[in-house]
Structures are given as structure tokens and as C-alpha cells.
Amino acid sequence: MSDMALNTAALPGDAGVQTLRAQAAEVFARTGLPGRRDEDWKYTDISRISATLGEAWWSPTPSELSETDFSGIEGLDAYRIVFVGGEFLPEQSDIPEGVTLQSLSALLADDADERSHCLFRLDESAPLFNGFLAANSALASDGLCACIGANVKLDKPLYMVHIGNSTSHILNGLMLGQGAEATLIEHFVGGDSNSAGLNNIATYLRLADNAGLTHYRLQMEGTKQFHIGRVEVKQAGNSRYTLHAVELGASLSRADIVVNLAETGASCDLNGLFVASGRQHIDHHTRIDHNAPYCRSRESYRTVLDGRAHAVFNGKIVVAEGAVKTDSAQSNGNLLLSRNAEIDTKPELEIYNDDVKCAHGVTVGQLDEDQLFYLKSRGLSEEEARQLLTFAFADEVLVGMDSKLIRRFIEQAAFSKLPNMSDLEGFLE
Amino acid sequence: MLRIEQLHASVAGKEILKGINLTIGAGEVHAIMGPNGSGKSTLSNVIAGRDGYEVTAGSVTYHGKDLLAMKPEERAWEGVFLAFQYPVEIPGVNNTYMLKAGVNAKRKHQGEQELDAMDFMQLVKAKAKLVELDQSFLSRGVNEGFSGGEKKRNEIFQMAVLEPSLALLDETDSGLDIDALRIVAQGVNALRNAERSIVMVTHYQRLLDYIEPDFVHVLADGQILKSGDKHLALELEERGYDWVKVEAEQAAA
Ligand SMILES: Nc1ncnc2c1ncn2[C@@H]1O[C@H](COP(=O)(O)OP(=O)(O)OP(=O)(O)O)[C@@H](O)[C@H]1O
Ligand SMILES: [Mg+2]
């Protein structure tokens, strides 16, 4: 990657945004992309991206798909917010009333109060900051910008679907006012298409006092696609954030989940499921900062890896000096179905006061022989027994989903991709 | 009918079963007693087909077929059932789902039609009543969070649902409270019939008061040293195992 000059000239935004874009391009040219010498990227080699997409791998490309190529989550009643090839499609979308919600493209076209500026402003000192985020800020032209007012409880989820296999830079910002409640579903779909691109997504979430957000992040990109994501959450007093991150697709997918428990009593739950096979590479780096007293964090990640799949999980928790009565627990379970599958998992705790409760546990293993024998002794075939145990292992993180429809959808999608997991009829009762 | 002849088996290179001979006819109830570590569970596991046991000599035939050549699930389809001494917990795998898969696999193997969900639920509910298992256990994960006694009761419940022709009950009475023992024993008695053979491994005469065996065997140091009728159990209760060993040694000398 020799020439790292991003061309931000023809992109939308007022003079202020243009300045911020230019600054981001500078940061990008200076810092470049993370390499294997960076501790946070030690196990994820991104040279695949430029090797596949070429020198100017960041240049947006159109999608070969259209919204009709994807039927959505069956039975889901939600506000649809549709993007194809990184572009918002208003005719296909259904925007809720009573909330401030528009696409970034629409906002940039008419940004009288400069609301978009905060989304483009980069903070190089932010945890897990990297060149992709700089590229996003320099090049993003669409996304979702929404403010959900104080005490508004959205009646239906916001369902943001990205139909792709293209290269795009998406920038989202969602703010929840005091006591507001909402569900956000980010769904990335690609299908079996042979084309490849890079989806580079940044999502900024802000929760005011007592706000509650449930966030589904469903990565089901096409098999050749690259996916780089960042979710940055800032939580005020007693707010609640729940993430269900599901990673099924893409050739290489990396997500940085950065949560700042900024005020007293905030809590977050991060749940993750990776199901990968072939040569897929999936990496989540999560970072939770306990910056205030009486905050609670829970983290539960599970991976099921087959073939030569490689997964990386890094769960870093930093408890600040003043963050007394911190209550934090993290668990990461990994099931390796093949000898060639690989997991690199690492919990990291940095604790700067004594008044904390932090638990963490990691397991890496194969299916349990005693359990297999038990099932077979009851008449289940070897294959059936293996399927059932694999399913049960993964499902443990999905039971936390409050939407049965999404859970069912993910179960189907996840297990139909593993060999011999097609007959799910009985499992899903 | 089960026929075990000169069965030798080792675990991790150590010989545990040292020439077992045992024949169990249809409809018979056999009790196997013996000191800790003598090989009772090993024998049950070898019959059920658990990995990790190497059969070095001898044979096990069931209804004339070579049981040792079959996979564990095939043995289950042939009617073999093991109630485990230590039932394993399988979180996330629904008890009823497991049984439905097991029952239907067996029916398929026997050329019978599979049961649909309705018929199966009916069967399961009736069998749960038989061992007075609370319905709430049906929808829980297999043994997940069950108490020791509940696990044992669940094993007999599964036996009732799977309707084996050969049931091996490995210390099913251990861990049961006094009432539970009676209930489980009644359940087993209700399952006794002319085709079904039952092998009970136990340390306690008490179980045999409830479920009267046709034969009692003493398994010590990997061999069946003595066989008799139900009176042998009473004698063992009174005198322990040493005299059996001494007798066997004298007979050998
Ligand atoms: N996997 C193993 N590795 C090594 N030794 C084993 C293994 N499994 C069983 N053994 C040994 O084999 C012997 C017989 O064990 P088994 O469980 O059959 O005894 P048991 O008669 O059922 O005893 P108990 O009455 O205590 O249940 C014991 O000495 C035991 O330690
Ligand atoms: Mg035993």
C-alpha cells in the first residue's frame, strides 16, 4: 500500500465537514493501516484486503445486488432502513414518526446546525483507534443519524439492512435521550456473490441517563467480502446497553467494540457468537472502560470453528481509579470442530482500584466425549449427537436475545452453514 | 438373551475384566454385587459400547448378534440401555428432544413408523407419571442442574420411554432417598416383562427387597466369583465379600 492519499474532493458535506475529511485523510496518510506489529492486530493479517481489492482498496464500488435479492428476517415487524452498496434508499425505507431520523446523505445535503460534524471528528487517542476509522471519516457519504428524544420508547426496532458485496464507508450515529428505549438491528448481507469489497462501518451510540438500547449486529456478508466495523458506545448514568454480535459471513471480519461506562450505574452486556468455517477469519476486540462507580459489565462470547477458520477474541476491561463497586464478568467459550481451526483468545484486565469484582474465564475445546456417548447410548447417531452438542453450545449465547424471530433466523443461518447441520427441524422447538 | 463369554477388557493398559462368563435370559432379573473397583461399571460400559475400553478376549452376543462389533447407537437400537452410575449433564440439550430423537432412530431401525410430536408427548407424559417425575423436568436440559437423586430418576424415566429389551442399571439406587427408591423400584417392576432382561448393579440389599432378582452374582477383581439366588444377597449383607474370595481361592487351589 504505497500511495495512501485519499481523495475526499467530490464528497458531500459543508465546509466544516470538508475540513474534517481532509484532516482524517491526513491522519490516514500518516498512520497508515495497522500491521502485525501492532499488538491489537497481531493475529489479523489485513494484507488480504489490498491483495484482493488492489491498491486503492478503499474506493467505493457499486453493488451488484438489489434490495429484492434479500427477503429480510421473516416475520420481523420493524422500521426498515435500507442501504444498497452503501447508499440509503428512501423509497425502500420506512422511517418512524416522532423521532429525528435521517440518512447521513440527507443530513449532509442540508446540515444547518452542523449536527454531522461530531460524527466526522476523529479522536486518535480513542481505544483501538486505527487507520480504517480515519478512512471512514474521510470517505463516508452515507449512514444513519438519529436522535430518540427523552422518554420515547420506540414501538418497533430500527432495522438497518446493508445489502452489499461492495466497498463502502458507512457512518452511523444514534443518540438516545434520557429514559429513551430502542432496539437497533444492523444487518449486513451479501449472499453467495463472487464479488468482493470492503464494508467499513463506524457506529457511534450515545445513551443519556436511564436510556436503554438493545443492539443486534448481524454480520452475514458474502463469502468473499471484507468487513471492518467499529461500535463506540458512551453511556450516561444508569443507562443499559445490550449487544448481540453475530459473525457468520465474510472472508475477513474485524470489529472493535468500545464501550465507555462513563457515569454511575451504567451497565452493558456484550454477547457474541462466531460460526466460521473454510478459511474465514473473524476478530473481535472489545474494550470496556469502567469510568464511574457502580457500573456493571457482562461479556459472553462463543465461537464454533470448523475447517481452517481462525478466530480472535480480545476482551479488555479497564477499571479506573474512581470506579468503585465495579461488577464485571467475562466468559469466552470456543469449540473447535476441526484440527485445523484456530482460536486466539485473551482476556485483559487493567484494574486501578481494590473495590471491584471481576471474573473471567476462557475455555477452548472439542465436543465432550462423555456427552457424546450419553447421547449415542440413547440411540442418537454419532452425527446427530455432534450436531446437537454443537448447537447447544452456540445456542447458549443466543438464548439471551429478546427477539425470538431473530434468534430463530440466526440459528437457521448459522447451522445450515456447518456441514451436516441442515436438519434443524427438531432442534428449534 | 445376552451371552458373555470369557470377556477380558482393559483400560489404559490395565486389565479390569478378567474372564467374565454370564448368561442372561429373556425376562430375567440379575443383580451384580461386588467391592468398589471390581469392574462392575466397566462391564456395563463395555456392553453399552463406551470408547476407551479394549476388549482383549472373549465375546458378547445379544440375540445371536455380536454386540461388540456394533456402535453404541446400534446397540441402543437393538434394545440395550444403560442407566449410568454418574449421568452426565448436557446443558442446552432438551431432555425430551433427546428422547424423541432416540426413540425415532430406534423405530426407524426396526422398520417402524416414527412417532409424531403429539404421540410422543403422550408417551413421555405417561412414562413421567410412572416414575413420578415432575413434568418440568421434561423441558429442561438433560440432567442440567438435576440433584443426584433426580438424575437417577431421570435415567429410569428414560428407560421407560426407550423400552429396552436389556436394561443395565448401574447403581441406580445410590443417591435416592427412601421414598424415591420405592418409587423408582416400583417403576422398574412395572417395566418387568417376559421379554425384558434387567441387570442391576448395586451395593445394597435394600433394592433387592423391592425388585426381587432371579439371580445374584458376586463380581470381584474382574471375575464372577459366585452366583446364587436372592438369598446370596442377604448372606453378603451379613458377611461381606471376603468369604467369597476365600472360597474362590480354595476352589482354585
Ligand atoms: N479410564 C480409566 N483409567 C484408569 N483406570 C480406570 C479407568 N476406568 C476404570 N478404571 C479402573 O478400573 C477399575 C474398575 O472400575 P469400575 O468403575 O468398573 O468399578 P466398579 O466395580 O463399578 O466400582 P464402584 O462400586 O466403586 O462403582 C477401578 O480400579 C478403576 O479405577
Ligand atoms: Mg461402578
XYZ file of C-alpha atoms in Angstrom, chain B residues 15 54 56 63 125 149 157 164 181 190 193 199 201 214 225 233-234 252:
18
model
C -6.723 -55.414 32.772
C -10.139 -52.519 24.982
C -8.688 -58.261 24.619
C -29.931 -62.213 20.339
C -46.147 -37.841 29.896
C -31.396 -38.389 43.028
C -37.721 -42.395 33.158
C -35.186 -51.542 26.058
C -36.090 -45.608 45.998
C -43.810 -52.114 36.240
C -41.937 -58.423 31.498
C -29.180 -56.285 35.173
C -25.544 -53.311 39.793
C -33.785 -64.172 39.870
C -16.736 -65.475 41.777
C -27.534 -61.053 48.686
C -28.704 -61.468 52.261
C -8.964 -72.763 42.503
